PDB file of C-alpha atoms and ligand atoms in Angstrom:
ATOM      1  CA  MET A   1       0.000   0.000   0.000  1.00  0.00           C
ATOM      2  CA  ILE A   2       1.149   3.538  -0.727  1.00  0.00           C
ATOM      3  CA  VAL A   3       0.163   6.273   1.727  1.00  0.00           C
ATOM      4  CA  ALA A   4       0.808   9.727   0.245  1.00  0.00           C
ATOM      5  CA  ILE A   5       1.020  12.618   2.700  1.00  0.00           C
ATOM      6  CA  ASP A   6       1.282  16.062   1.133  1.00  0.00           C
ATOM      7  CA  GLY A   7       1.010  19.546   2.543  1.00  0.00           C
ATOM      8  CA  PRO A   8       2.820  22.821   3.181  1.00  0.00           C
ATOM      9  CA  ALA A   9       5.946  23.355   5.293  1.00  0.00           C
ATOM     10  CA  GLY A  10       5.462  22.814   9.019  1.00  0.00           C
ATOM     11  CA  ALA A  11       2.152  20.928   8.749  1.00  0.00           C
ATOM     12  CA  GLY A  12       3.729  17.944  10.539  1.00  0.00           C
ATOM     13  CA  LYS A  13       4.102  15.685   7.505  1.00  0.00           C
ATOM     14  CA  SER A  14       7.419  14.104   8.406  1.00  0.00           C
ATOM     15  CA  THR A  15       6.567  13.449  12.065  1.00  0.00           C
ATOM     16  CA  ILE A  16       3.164  12.013  11.205  1.00  0.00           C
ATOM     17  CA  SER A  17       4.431   9.958   8.255  1.00  0.00           C
ATOM     18  CA  ARG A  18       7.228   8.486  10.336  1.00  0.00           C
ATOM     19  CA  LEU A  19       4.904   7.554  13.195  1.00  0.00           C
ATOM     20  CA  VAL A  20       2.318   6.018  10.866  1.00  0.00           C
ATOM     21  CA  ALA A  21       5.066   4.006   9.118  1.00  0.00           C
ATOM     22  CA  ASP A  22       6.373   2.868  12.550  1.00  0.00           C
ATOM     23  CA  ARG A  23       2.914   1.774  13.660  1.00  0.00           C
ATOM     24  CA  TYR A  24       2.610  -0.663  10.758  1.00  0.00           C
ATOM     25  CA  GLY A  25       6.320  -1.504  10.326  1.00  0.00           C
ATOM     26  CA  TRP A  26       6.277   0.126   6.888  1.00  0.00           C
ATOM     27  CA  THR A  27       8.953   2.162   5.116  1.00  0.00           C
ATOM     28  CA  TYR A  28       8.954   5.946   5.410  1.00  0.00           C
ATOM     29  CA  LEU A  29      10.225   8.045   2.498  1.00  0.00           C
ATOM     30  CA  ASP A  30      10.960  11.746   3.127  1.00  0.00           C
ATOM     31  CA  THR A  31      11.022  13.296  -0.360  1.00  0.00           C
ATOM     32  CA  GLY A  32      11.730  16.797   0.997  1.00  0.00           C
ATOM     33  CA  ALA A  33      15.035  15.415   2.302  1.00  0.00           C
ATOM     34  CA  MET A  34      15.908  14.406  -1.269  1.00  0.00           C
ATOM     35  CA  TYR A  35      15.382  17.955  -2.593  1.00  0.00           C
ATOM     36  CA  ARG A  36      17.310  19.255   0.389  1.00  0.00           C
ATOM     37  CA  ALA A  37      20.271  16.946  -0.376  1.00  0.00           C
ATOM     38  CA  VAL A  38      20.388  18.234  -3.977  1.00  0.00           C
ATOM     39  CA  THR A  39      20.261  21.818  -2.650  1.00  0.00           C
ATOM     40  CA  LEU A  40      23.092  21.233  -0.165  1.00  0.00           C
ATOM     41  CA  LEU A  41      25.386  19.815  -2.830  1.00  0.00           C
ATOM     42  CA  ALA A  42      24.458  22.539  -5.315  1.00  0.00           C
ATOM     43  CA  LEU A  43      25.338  25.234  -2.771  1.00  0.00           C
ATOM     44  CA  GLU A  44      28.654  23.527  -2.021  1.00  0.00           C
ATOM     45  CA  GLN A  45      29.478  23.185  -5.714  1.00  0.00           C
ATOM     46  CA  GLY A  46      28.554  26.774  -6.513  1.00  0.00           C
ATOM     47  CA  ILE A  47      25.611  25.806  -8.742  1.00  0.00           C
ATOM     48  CA  ALA A  48      22.984  28.562  -8.785  1.00  0.00           C
ATOM     49  CA  PRO A  49      19.507  27.507  -7.521  1.00  0.00           C
ATOM     50  CA  GLY A  50      18.060  28.565 -10.913  1.00  0.00           C
ATOM     51  CA  ASP A  51      20.565  26.685 -13.101  1.00  0.00           C
ATOM     52  CA  ALA A  52      18.236  23.934 -14.317  1.00  0.00           C
ATOM     53  CA  ASP A  53      20.762  22.110 -16.524  1.00  0.00           C
ATOM     54  CA  GLU A  54      23.542  21.842 -13.946  1.00  0.00           C
ATOM     55  CA  LEU A  55      21.070  20.951 -11.211  1.00  0.00           C
ATOM     56  CA  GLY A  56      19.567  18.266 -13.432  1.00  0.00           C
ATOM     57  CA  LEU A  57      22.989  16.736 -13.990  1.00  0.00           C
ATOM     58  CA  LEU A  58      23.754  16.838 -10.275  1.00  0.00           C
ATOM     59  CA  SER A  59      20.379  15.254  -9.400  1.00  0.00           C
ATOM     60  CA  ARG A  60      20.674  12.424 -11.902  1.00  0.00           C
ATOM     61  CA  ASN A  61      24.135  11.507 -10.623  1.00  0.00           C
ATOM     62  CA  LEU A  62      23.319  11.784  -6.948  1.00  0.00           C
ATOM     63  CA  GLU A  63      22.805   8.591  -4.945  1.00  0.00           C
ATOM     64  CA  ILE A  64      20.491   9.499  -2.068  1.00  0.00           C
ATOM     65  CA  GLY A  65      20.105   6.902   0.652  1.00  0.00           C
ATOM     66  CA  PHE A  66      18.244   6.524   3.932  1.00  0.00           C
ATOM     67  CA  GLN A  67      19.087   4.448   7.014  1.00  0.00           C
ATOM     68  CA  PRO A  68      17.207   4.072  10.294  1.00  0.00           C
ATOM     69  CA  GLY A  69      18.398   6.701  12.777  1.00  0.00           C
ATOM     70  CA  PRO A  70      18.085   7.524  16.482  1.00  0.00           C
ATOM     71  CA  GLY A  71      14.516   8.108  17.702  1.00  0.00           C
ATOM     72  CA  GLY A  72      13.207   6.719  14.427  1.00  0.00           C
ATOM     73  CA  VAL A  73      14.340   9.799  12.457  1.00  0.00           C
ATOM     74  CA  PRO A  74      15.947   8.513   9.235  1.00  0.00           C
ATOM     75  CA  ARG A  75      19.597   9.318   8.535  1.00  0.00           C
ATOM     76  CA  VAL A  76      20.101  10.790   5.072  1.00  0.00           C
ATOM     77  CA  PHE A  77      23.096  10.053   2.840  1.00  0.00           C
ATOM     78  CA  ALA A  78      24.414  11.653  -0.343  1.00  0.00           C
ATOM     79  CA  GLY A  79      26.594   8.851  -1.658  1.00  0.00           C
ATOM     80  CA  CYS A  80      28.548   7.621   1.382  1.00  0.00           C
ATOM     81  CA  ARG A  81      28.396  10.966   3.161  1.00  0.00           C
ATOM     82  CA  GLU A  82      25.862  11.554   5.901  1.00  0.00           C
ATOM     83  CA  VAL A  83      23.974  14.851   5.416  1.00  0.00           C
ATOM     84  CA  THR A  84      21.145  14.407   7.961  1.00  0.00           C
ATOM     85  CA  GLU A  85      21.915  17.608   9.888  1.00  0.00           C
ATOM     86  CA  GLU A  86      23.306  19.768   7.088  1.00  0.00           C
ATOM     87  CA  ILE A  87      20.206  19.486   4.916  1.00  0.00           C
ATOM     88  CA  ARG A  88      18.180  21.220   7.676  1.00  0.00           C
ATOM     89  CA  SER A  89      20.368  24.365   7.727  1.00  0.00           C
ATOM     90  CA  GLN A  90      18.771  27.776   7.209  1.00  0.00           C
ATOM     91  CA  GLU A  91      20.787  28.179   4.004  1.00  0.00           C
ATOM     92  CA  VAL A  92      19.425  24.963   2.506  1.00  0.00           C
ATOM     93  CA  THR A  93      15.898  25.833   3.669  1.00  0.00           C
ATOM     94  CA  GLY A  94      16.211  29.259   2.053  1.00  0.00           C
ATOM     95  CA  ASN A  95      17.176  27.816  -1.352  1.00  0.00           C
ATOM     96  CA  VAL A  96      15.359  24.486  -1.569  1.00  0.00           C
ATOM     97  CA  SER A  97      12.105  25.862  -3.006  1.00  0.00           C
ATOM     98  CA  GLU A  98      13.878  27.351  -6.025  1.00  0.00           C
ATOM     99  CA  VAL A  99      16.003  24.239  -6.592  1.00  0.00           C
ATOM    100  CA  SER A 100      12.984  21.951  -6.324  1.00  0.00           C
ATOM    101  CA  ALA A 101      11.067  24.040  -8.881  1.00  0.00           C
ATOM    102  CA  GLN A 102      13.521  23.086 -11.674  1.00  0.00           C
ATOM    103  CA  ALA A 103      11.987  20.512 -14.026  1.00  0.00           C
ATOM    104  CA  PRO A 104      15.169  18.410 -14.545  1.00  0.00           C
ATOM    105  CA  VAL A 105      15.566  18.103 -10.772  1.00  0.00           C
ATOM    106  CA  ARG A 106      11.974  16.954 -10.381  1.00  0.00           C
ATOM    107  CA  ASP A 107      12.305  14.435 -13.229  1.00  0.00           C
ATOM    108  CA  ALA A 108      15.348  12.854 -11.582  1.00  0.00           C
ATOM    109  CA  MET A 109      13.714  12.741  -8.132  1.00  0.00           C
ATOM    110  CA  LEU A 110      10.450  11.340  -9.497  1.00  0.00           C
ATOM    111  CA  GLN A 111      12.258   8.298 -10.824  1.00  0.00           C
ATOM    112  CA  LYS A 112      14.188   7.749  -7.584  1.00  0.00           C
ATOM    113  CA  GLN A 113      11.001   8.117  -5.531  1.00  0.00           C
ATOM    114  CA  ARG A 114       9.091   5.606  -7.622  1.00  0.00           C
ATOM    115  CA  ASP A 115      12.015   3.166  -7.370  1.00  0.00           C
ATOM    116  CA  CYS A 116      11.785   3.313  -3.557  1.00  0.00           C
ATOM    117  CA  ALA A 117       8.232   1.973  -3.609  1.00  0.00           C
ATOM    118  CA  VAL A 118       8.539  -0.890  -6.065  1.00  0.00           C
ATOM    119  CA  ASP A 119       7.685  -3.426  -3.439  1.00  0.00           C
ATOM    120  CA  GLY A 120       6.214  -3.303   0.023  1.00  0.00           C
ATOM    121  CA  ASN A 121       4.244  -0.742   1.928  1.00  0.00           C
ATOM    122  CA  VAL A 122       5.443   2.809   2.103  1.00  0.00           C
ATOM    123  CA  VAL A 123       4.409   6.124   3.631  1.00  0.00           C
ATOM    124  CA  VAL A 124       5.698   8.966   1.448  1.00  0.00           C
ATOM    125  CA  ASP A 125       5.588  12.641   2.352  1.00  0.00           C
ATOM    126  CA  GLY A 126       6.079  15.653   0.096  1.00  0.00           C
ATOM    127  CA  ARG A 127       4.230  18.208  -1.990  1.00  0.00           C
ATOM    128  CA  ASP A 128       3.252  16.298  -5.152  1.00  0.00           C
ATOM    129  CA  ILE A 129       3.067  12.701  -3.978  1.00  0.00           C
ATOM    130  CA  GLY A 130      -0.690  12.203  -4.392  1.00  0.00           C
ATOM    131  CA  THR A 131      -0.868  14.310  -7.562  1.00  0.00           C
ATOM    132  CA  VAL A 132       2.246  13.386  -9.577  1.00  0.00           C
ATOM    133  CA  VAL A 133       4.541  10.785  -8.007  1.00  0.00           C
ATOM    134  CA  PHE A 134       1.924   8.233  -6.927  1.00  0.00           C
ATOM    135  CA  PRO A 135      -1.438   9.336  -8.360  1.00  0.00           C
ATOM    136  CA  GLU A 136      -2.625   5.751  -7.811  1.00  0.00           C
ATOM    137  CA  ALA A 137      -1.794   5.789  -4.049  1.00  0.00           C
ATOM    138  CA  GLU A 138      -4.475   3.988  -2.036  1.00  0.00           C
ATOM    139  CA  VAL A 139      -4.422   6.634   0.706  1.00  0.00           C
ATOM    140  CA  LYS A 140      -3.911  10.358   0.093  1.00  0.00           C
ATOM    141  CA  ILE A 141      -3.876  12.869   2.908  1.00  0.00           C
ATOM    142  CA  PHE A 142      -3.371  16.626   2.626  1.00  0.00           C
ATOM    143  CA  LEU A 143      -2.101  17.867   5.991  1.00  0.00           C
ATOM    144  CA  THR A 144      -2.306  21.528   6.743  1.00  0.00           C
ATOM    145  CA  ALA A 145      -2.416  24.017   9.642  1.00  0.00           C
ATOM    146  CA  SER A 146      -2.589  27.792   9.997  1.00  0.00           C
ATOM    147  CA  VAL A 147       0.546  29.764   9.087  1.00  0.00           C
ATOM    148  CA  SER A 148       1.003  30.942  12.676  1.00  0.00           C
ATOM    149  CA  GLU A 149       0.734  27.404  14.060  1.00  0.00           C
ATOM    150  CA  ARG A 150       3.173  26.041  11.474  1.00  0.00           C
ATOM    151  CA  ALA A 151       5.609  28.900  12.122  1.00  0.00           C
ATOM    152  CA  GLN A 152       5.360  28.258  15.846  1.00  0.00           C
ATOM    153  CA  ARG A 153       6.136  24.533  15.383  1.00  0.00           C
ATOM    154  CA  ARG A 154       9.179  25.302  13.196  1.00  0.00           C
ATOM    155  CA  ARG A 155      10.351  27.962  15.621  1.00  0.00           C
ATOM    156  CA  LEU A 156      10.179  25.580  18.585  1.00  0.00           C
ATOM    157  CA  GLU A 157      11.944  22.889  16.563  1.00  0.00           C
ATOM    158  CA  LEU A 158      14.797  25.325  15.791  1.00  0.00           C
ATOM    159  CA  GLU A 159      14.829  26.528  19.396  1.00  0.00           C
ATOM    160  CA  GLY A 160      15.409  22.909  20.443  1.00  0.00           C
ATOM    161  CA  LYS A 161      18.559  23.021  18.308  1.00  0.00           C
ATOM    162  CA  GLY A 162      19.686  26.255  19.929  1.00  0.00           C
ATOM    163  CA  VAL A 163      18.598  28.541  17.047  1.00  0.00           C
ATOM    164  CA  GLU A 164      16.399  31.509  18.031  1.00  0.00           C
ATOM    165  CA  VAL A 165      14.106  32.883  15.313  1.00  0.00           C
ATOM    166  CA  ALA A 166      11.365  35.495  15.855  1.00  0.00           C
ATOM    167  CA  GLN A 167       7.786  34.299  15.285  1.00  0.00           C
ATOM    168  CA  ASP A 168       6.998  37.007  12.698  1.00  0.00           C
ATOM    169  CA  ARG A 169      10.112  36.201  10.670  1.00  0.00           C
ATOM    170  CA  MET A 170       9.227  32.502  10.747  1.00  0.00           C
ATOM    171  CA  GLU A 171       5.674  33.287   9.573  1.00  0.00           C
ATOM    172  CA  ARG A 172       7.015  35.351   6.665  1.00  0.00           C
ATOM    173  CA  GLU A 173       9.413  32.546   5.654  1.00  0.00           C
ATOM    174  CA  ILE A 174       6.723  29.870   5.836  1.00  0.00           C
ATOM    175  CA  ALA A 175       4.260  32.004   3.837  1.00  0.00           C
ATOM    176  CA  ALA A 176       6.918  32.744   1.193  1.00  0.00           C
ATOM    177  CA  ARG A 177       7.755  29.042   0.840  1.00  0.00           C
ATOM    178  CA  ASP A 178       4.025  28.164   0.573  1.00  0.00           C
ATOM    179  CA  ASP A 179       3.659  30.742  -2.214  1.00  0.00           C
ATOM    180  CA  TYR A 180       6.699  29.514  -4.102  1.00  0.00           C
ATOM    181  CA  ASP A 181       5.813  25.822  -3.773  1.00  0.00           C
ATOM    182  CA  SER A 182       2.158  26.363  -4.767  1.00  0.00           C
ATOM    183  CA  SER A 183       2.743  28.649  -7.719  1.00  0.00           C
ATOM    184  CA  ARG A 184       5.605  26.866  -9.489  1.00  0.00           C
ATOM    185  CA  LYS A 185       4.899  25.493 -12.968  1.00  0.00           C
ATOM    186  CA  VAL A 186       6.017  21.906 -12.380  1.00  0.00           C
ATOM    187  CA  ALA A 187       4.190  19.737  -9.854  1.00  0.00           C
ATOM    188  CA  PRO A 188       2.966  22.556  -7.588  1.00  0.00           C
ATOM    189  CA  LEU A 189       1.892  21.962  -4.016  1.00  0.00           C
ATOM    190  CA  LYS A 190      -1.819  21.195  -4.121  1.00  0.00           C
ATOM    191  CA  ALA A 191      -4.225  18.676  -2.686  1.00  0.00           C
ATOM    192  CA  ALA A 192      -5.151  15.796  -5.002  1.00  0.00           C
ATOM    193  CA  ASP A 193      -8.872  15.778  -5.834  1.00  0.00           C
ATOM    194  CA  ASP A 194      -9.236  12.509  -3.934  1.00  0.00           C
ATOM    195  CA  ALA A 195      -7.107  13.494  -0.906  1.00  0.00           C
ATOM    196  CA  VAL A 196      -8.554  13.684   2.609  1.00  0.00           C
ATOM    197  CA  LEU A 197      -7.932  17.193   3.994  1.00  0.00           C
ATOM    198  CA  LEU A 198      -6.699  17.174   7.563  1.00  0.00           C
ATOM    199  CA  ASP A 199      -6.259  20.483   9.396  1.00  0.00           C
ATOM    200  CA  THR A 200      -3.891  19.861  12.316  1.00  0.00           C
ATOM    201  CA  THR A 201      -3.998  23.375  13.814  1.00  0.00           C
ATOM    202  CA  ASP A 202      -5.841  22.263  16.946  1.00  0.00           C
ATOM    203  CA  LEU A 203      -4.744  18.624  17.046  1.00  0.00           C
ATOM    204  CA  ASN A 204      -1.805  17.052  18.818  1.00  0.00           C
ATOM    205  CA  ILE A 205       0.514  14.553  17.144  1.00  0.00           C
ATOM    206  CA  GLU A 206      -1.220  11.524  18.620  1.00  0.00           C
ATOM    207  CA  GLN A 207      -4.635  12.714  17.413  1.00  0.00           C
ATOM    208  CA  VAL A 208      -3.343  13.237  13.875  1.00  0.00           C
ATOM    209  CA  VAL A 209      -1.607   9.840  13.780  1.00  0.00           C
ATOM    210  CA  ASP A 210      -4.806   8.159  15.007  1.00  0.00           C
ATOM    211  CA  ARG A 211      -6.885   9.907  12.344  1.00  0.00           C
ATOM    212  CA  VAL A 212      -4.454   8.906   9.566  1.00  0.00           C
ATOM    213  CA  ALA A 213      -4.363   5.339  10.921  1.00  0.00           C
ATOM    214  CA  GLU A 214      -8.182   5.233  10.799  1.00  0.00           C
ATOM    215  CA  ILE A 215      -8.068   6.203   7.121  1.00  0.00           C
ATOM    216  CA  VAL A 216      -5.353   3.614   6.403  1.00  0.00           C
ATOM    217  CA  GLU A 217      -7.320   0.893   8.196  1.00  0.00           C
ATOM    218  CA  GLU A 218     -10.462   1.650   6.216  1.00  0.00           C
ATOM    219  CA  LYS A 219      -8.414   0.849   3.101  1.00  0.00           C
ATOM    220  CA  ILE A 220      -6.778  -2.269   4.564  1.00  0.00           C
TER     221      ILE A 220
HETATM  222  O1  LIG B 301       9.215  19.071   3.446  1.00  0.00           O
HETATM  223  P1  LIG B 301      10.489  19.905   3.387  1.00  0.00           P
HETATM  224  O2  LIG B 301      10.391  21.234   4.073  1.00  0.00           O
HETATM  225  O3  LIG B 301      11.694  19.144   3.823  1.00  0.00           O
HETATM  226  O4  LIG B 301      10.668  20.208   1.820  1.00  0.00           O
HETATM  227  C1  LIG B 301      11.695  21.029   1.339  1.00  0.00           C
HETATM  228  C2  LIG B 301      11.313  21.650   0.013  1.00  0.00           C
HETATM  229  O5  LIG B 301      11.322  20.652  -0.995  1.00  0.00           O
HETATM  230  C3  LIG B 301       9.951  22.313  -0.066  1.00  0.00           C
HETATM  231  O6  LIG B 301      10.051  23.713   0.103  1.00  0.00           O
HETATM  232  C4  LIG B 301       9.451  21.998  -1.448  1.00  0.00           C
HETATM  233  C5  LIG B 301      10.289  20.857  -1.914  1.00  0.00           C
HETATM  234  N1  LIG B 301       9.571  19.598  -2.078  1.00  0.00           N
HETATM  235  C6  LIG B 301       8.943  19.420  -3.270  1.00  0.00           C
HETATM  236  O7  LIG B 301       8.946  20.302  -4.109  1.00  0.00           O
HETATM  237  N2  LIG B 301       8.317  18.248  -3.533  1.00  0.00           N
HETATM  238  C7  LIG B 301       8.301  17.262  -2.623  1.00  0.00           C
HETATM  239  N3  LIG B 301       7.692  16.117  -2.920  1.00  0.00           N
HETATM  240  C8  LIG B 301       8.929  17.448  -1.372  1.00  0.00           C
HETATM  241  C9  LIG B 301       9.539  18.646  -1.123  1.00  0.00           C
END
Protein backbone atom coordinates (compact mmCIF):
# COMPACT_ATOMS: atom_id res chain seq x y z
CA MET A 1 0.00 0.00 0.00
CA ILE A 2 1.15 3.54 -0.73
CA VAL A 3 0.16 6.27 1.73
CA ALA A 4 0.81 9.73 0.25
CA ILE A 5 1.02 12.62 2.70
CA ASP A 6 1.28 16.06 1.13
CA GLY A 7 1.01 19.55 2.54
CA PRO A 8 2.82 22.82 3.18
CA ALA A 9 5.95 23.35 5.29
CA GLY A 10 5.46 22.81 9.02
CA ALA A 11 2.15 20.93 8.75
CA GLY A 12 3.73 17.94 10.54
CA LYS A 13 4.10 15.69 7.50
CA SER A 14 7.42 14.10 8.41
CA THR A 15 6.57 13.45 12.07
CA ILE A 16 3.16 12.01 11.21
CA SER A 17 4.43 9.96 8.25
CA ARG A 18 7.23 8.49 10.34
CA LEU A 19 4.90 7.55 13.20
CA VAL A 20 2.32 6.02 10.87
CA ALA A 21 5.07 4.01 9.12
CA ASP A 22 6.37 2.87 12.55
CA ARG A 23 2.91 1.77 13.66
CA TYR A 24 2.61 -0.66 10.76
CA GLY A 25 6.32 -1.50 10.33
CA TRP A 26 6.28 0.13 6.89
CA THR A 27 8.95 2.16 5.12
CA TYR A 28 8.95 5.95 5.41
CA LEU A 29 10.22 8.04 2.50
CA ASP A 30 10.96 11.75 3.13
CA THR A 31 11.02 13.30 -0.36
CA GLY A 32 11.73 16.80 1.00
CA ALA A 33 15.04 15.42 2.30
CA MET A 34 15.91 14.41 -1.27
CA TYR A 35 15.38 17.96 -2.59
CA ARG A 36 17.31 19.25 0.39
CA ALA A 37 20.27 16.95 -0.38
CA VAL A 38 20.39 18.23 -3.98
CA THR A 39 20.26 21.82 -2.65
CA LEU A 40 23.09 21.23 -0.16
CA LEU A 41 25.39 19.81 -2.83
CA ALA A 42 24.46 22.54 -5.32
CA LEU A 43 25.34 25.23 -2.77
CA GLU A 44 28.65 23.53 -2.02
CA GLN A 45 29.48 23.18 -5.71
CA GLY A 46 28.55 26.77 -6.51
CA ILE A 47 25.61 25.81 -8.74
CA ALA A 48 22.98 28.56 -8.78
CA PRO A 49 19.51 27.51 -7.52
CA GLY A 50 18.06 28.56 -10.91
CA ASP A 51 20.57 26.68 -13.10
CA ALA A 52 18.24 23.93 -14.32
CA ASP A 53 20.76 22.11 -16.52
CA GLU A 54 23.54 21.84 -13.95
CA LEU A 55 21.07 20.95 -11.21
CA GLY A 56 19.57 18.27 -13.43
CA LEU A 57 22.99 16.74 -13.99
CA LEU A 58 23.75 16.84 -10.27
CA SER A 59 20.38 15.25 -9.40
CA ARG A 60 20.67 12.42 -11.90
CA ASN A 61 24.14 11.51 -10.62
CA LEU A 62 23.32 11.78 -6.95
CA GLU A 63 22.81 8.59 -4.94
CA ILE A 64 20.49 9.50 -2.07
CA GLY A 65 20.10 6.90 0.65
CA PHE A 66 18.24 6.52 3.93
CA GLN A 67 19.09 4.45 7.01
CA PRO A 68 17.21 4.07 10.29
CA GLY A 69 18.40 6.70 12.78
CA PRO A 70 18.08 7.52 16.48
CA GLY A 71 14.52 8.11 17.70
CA GLY A 72 13.21 6.72 14.43
CA VAL A 73 14.34 9.80 12.46
CA PRO A 74 15.95 8.51 9.24
CA ARG A 75 19.60 9.32 8.54
CA VAL A 76 20.10 10.79 5.07
CA PHE A 77 23.10 10.05 2.84
CA ALA A 78 24.41 11.65 -0.34
CA GLY A 79 26.59 8.85 -1.66
CA CYS A 80 28.55 7.62 1.38
CA ARG A 81 28.40 10.97 3.16
CA GLU A 82 25.86 11.55 5.90
CA VAL A 83 23.97 14.85 5.42
CA THR A 84 21.15 14.41 7.96
CA GLU A 85 21.91 17.61 9.89
CA GLU A 86 23.31 19.77 7.09
CA ILE A 87 20.21 19.49 4.92
CA ARG A 88 18.18 21.22 7.68
CA SER A 89 20.37 24.36 7.73
CA GLN A 90 18.77 27.78 7.21
CA GLU A 91 20.79 28.18 4.00
CA VAL A 92 19.43 24.96 2.51
CA THR A 93 15.90 25.83 3.67
CA GLY A 94 16.21 29.26 2.05
CA ASN A 95 17.18 27.82 -1.35
CA VAL A 96 15.36 24.49 -1.57
CA SER A 97 12.11 25.86 -3.01
CA GLU A 98 13.88 27.35 -6.02
CA VAL A 99 16.00 24.24 -6.59
CA SER A 100 12.98 21.95 -6.32
CA ALA A 101 11.07 24.04 -8.88
CA GLN A 102 13.52 23.09 -11.67
CA ALA A 103 11.99 20.51 -14.03
CA PRO A 104 15.17 18.41 -14.54
CA VAL A 105 15.57 18.10 -10.77
CA ARG A 106 11.97 16.95 -10.38
CA ASP A 107 12.31 14.43 -13.23
CA ALA A 108 15.35 12.85 -11.58
CA MET A 109 13.71 12.74 -8.13
CA LEU A 110 10.45 11.34 -9.50
CA GLN A 111 12.26 8.30 -10.82
CA LYS A 112 14.19 7.75 -7.58
CA GLN A 113 11.00 8.12 -5.53
CA ARG A 114 9.09 5.61 -7.62
CA ASP A 115 12.02 3.17 -7.37
CA CYS A 116 11.79 3.31 -3.56
CA ALA A 117 8.23 1.97 -3.61
CA VAL A 118 8.54 -0.89 -6.06
CA ASP A 119 7.68 -3.43 -3.44
CA GLY A 120 6.21 -3.30 0.02
CA ASN A 121 4.24 -0.74 1.93
CA VAL A 122 5.44 2.81 2.10
CA VAL A 123 4.41 6.12 3.63
CA VAL A 124 5.70 8.97 1.45
CA ASP A 125 5.59 12.64 2.35
CA GLY A 126 6.08 15.65 0.10
CA ARG A 127 4.23 18.21 -1.99
CA ASP A 128 3.25 16.30 -5.15
CA ILE A 129 3.07 12.70 -3.98
CA GLY A 130 -0.69 12.20 -4.39
CA THR A 131 -0.87 14.31 -7.56
CA VAL A 132 2.25 13.39 -9.58
CA VAL A 133 4.54 10.79 -8.01
CA PHE A 134 1.92 8.23 -6.93
CA PRO A 135 -1.44 9.34 -8.36
CA GLU A 136 -2.63 5.75 -7.81
CA ALA A 137 -1.79 5.79 -4.05
CA GLU A 138 -4.47 3.99 -2.04
CA VAL A 139 -4.42 6.63 0.71
CA LYS A 140 -3.91 10.36 0.09
CA ILE A 141 -3.88 12.87 2.91
CA PHE A 142 -3.37 16.63 2.63
CA LEU A 143 -2.10 17.87 5.99
CA THR A 144 -2.31 21.53 6.74
CA ALA A 145 -2.42 24.02 9.64
CA SER A 146 -2.59 27.79 10.00
CA VAL A 147 0.55 29.76 9.09
CA SER A 148 1.00 30.94 12.68
CA GLU A 149 0.73 27.40 14.06
CA ARG A 150 3.17 26.04 11.47
CA ALA A 151 5.61 28.90 12.12
CA GLN A 152 5.36 28.26 15.85
CA ARG A 153 6.14 24.53 15.38
CA ARG A 154 9.18 25.30 13.20
CA ARG A 155 10.35 27.96 15.62
CA LEU A 156 10.18 25.58 18.59
CA GLU A 157 11.94 22.89 16.56
CA LEU A 158 14.80 25.32 15.79
CA GLU A 159 14.83 26.53 19.40
CA GLY A 160 15.41 22.91 20.44
CA LYS A 161 18.56 23.02 18.31
CA GLY A 162 19.69 26.25 19.93
CA VAL A 163 18.60 28.54 17.05
CA GLU A 164 16.40 31.51 18.03
CA VAL A 165 14.11 32.88 15.31
CA ALA A 166 11.37 35.49 15.86
CA GLN A 167 7.79 34.30 15.28
CA ASP A 168 7.00 37.01 12.70
CA ARG A 169 10.11 36.20 10.67
CA MET A 170 9.23 32.50 10.75
CA GLU A 171 5.67 33.29 9.57
CA ARG A 172 7.02 35.35 6.67
CA GLU A 173 9.41 32.55 5.65
CA ILE A 174 6.72 29.87 5.84
CA ALA A 175 4.26 32.00 3.84
CA ALA A 176 6.92 32.74 1.19
CA ARG A 177 7.75 29.04 0.84
CA ASP A 178 4.02 28.16 0.57
CA ASP A 179 3.66 30.74 -2.21
CA TYR A 180 6.70 29.51 -4.10
CA ASP A 181 5.81 25.82 -3.77
CA SER A 182 2.16 26.36 -4.77
CA SER A 183 2.74 28.65 -7.72
CA ARG A 184 5.60 26.87 -9.49
CA LYS A 185 4.90 25.49 -12.97
CA VAL A 186 6.02 21.91 -12.38
CA ALA A 187 4.19 19.74 -9.85
CA PRO A 188 2.97 22.56 -7.59
CA LEU A 189 1.89 21.96 -4.02
CA LYS A 190 -1.82 21.19 -4.12
CA ALA A 191 -4.22 18.68 -2.69
CA ALA A 192 -5.15 15.80 -5.00
CA ASP A 193 -8.87 15.78 -5.83
CA ASP A 194 -9.24 12.51 -3.93
CA ALA A 195 -7.11 13.49 -0.91
CA VAL A 196 -8.55 13.68 2.61
CA LEU A 197 -7.93 17.19 3.99
CA LEU A 198 -6.70 17.17 7.56
CA ASP A 199 -6.26 20.48 9.40
CA THR A 200 -3.89 19.86 12.32
CA THR A 201 -4.00 23.37 13.81
CA ASP A 202 -5.84 22.26 16.95
CA LEU A 203 -4.74 18.62 17.05
CA ASN A 204 -1.81 17.05 18.82
CA ILE A 205 0.51 14.55 17.14
CA GLU A 206 -1.22 11.52 18.62
CA GLN A 207 -4.63 12.71 17.41
CA VAL A 208 -3.34 13.24 13.87
CA VAL A 209 -1.61 9.84 13.78
CA ASP A 210 -4.81 8.16 15.01
CA ARG A 211 -6.88 9.91 12.34
CA VAL A 212 -4.45 8.91 9.57
CA ALA A 213 -4.36 5.34 10.92
CA GLU A 214 -8.18 5.23 10.80
CA ILE A 215 -8.07 6.20 7.12
CA VAL A 216 -5.35 3.61 6.40
CA GLU A 217 -7.32 0.89 8.20
CA GLU A 218 -10.46 1.65 6.22
CA LYS A 219 -8.41 0.85 3.10
CA ILE A 220 -6.78 -2.27 4.56
O1 LIG B 1 9.21 19.07 3.45
P1 LIG B 1 10.49 19.91 3.39
O2 LIG B 1 10.39 21.23 4.07
O3 LIG B 1 11.69 19.14 3.82
O4 LIG B 1 10.67 20.21 1.82
C1 LIG B 1 11.70 21.03 1.34
C2 LIG B 1 11.31 21.65 0.01
O5 LIG B 1 11.32 20.65 -0.99
C3 LIG B 1 9.95 22.31 -0.07
O6 LIG B 1 10.05 23.71 0.10
C4 LIG B 1 9.45 22.00 -1.45
C5 LIG B 1 10.29 20.86 -1.91
N1 LIG B 1 9.57 19.60 -2.08
C6 LIG B 1 8.94 19.42 -3.27
O7 LIG B 1 8.95 20.30 -4.11
N2 LIG B 1 8.32 18.25 -3.53
C7 LIG B 1 8.30 17.26 -2.62
N3 LIG B 1 7.69 16.12 -2.92
C8 LIG B 1 8.93 17.45 -1.37
C9 LIG B 1 9.54 18.65 -1.12
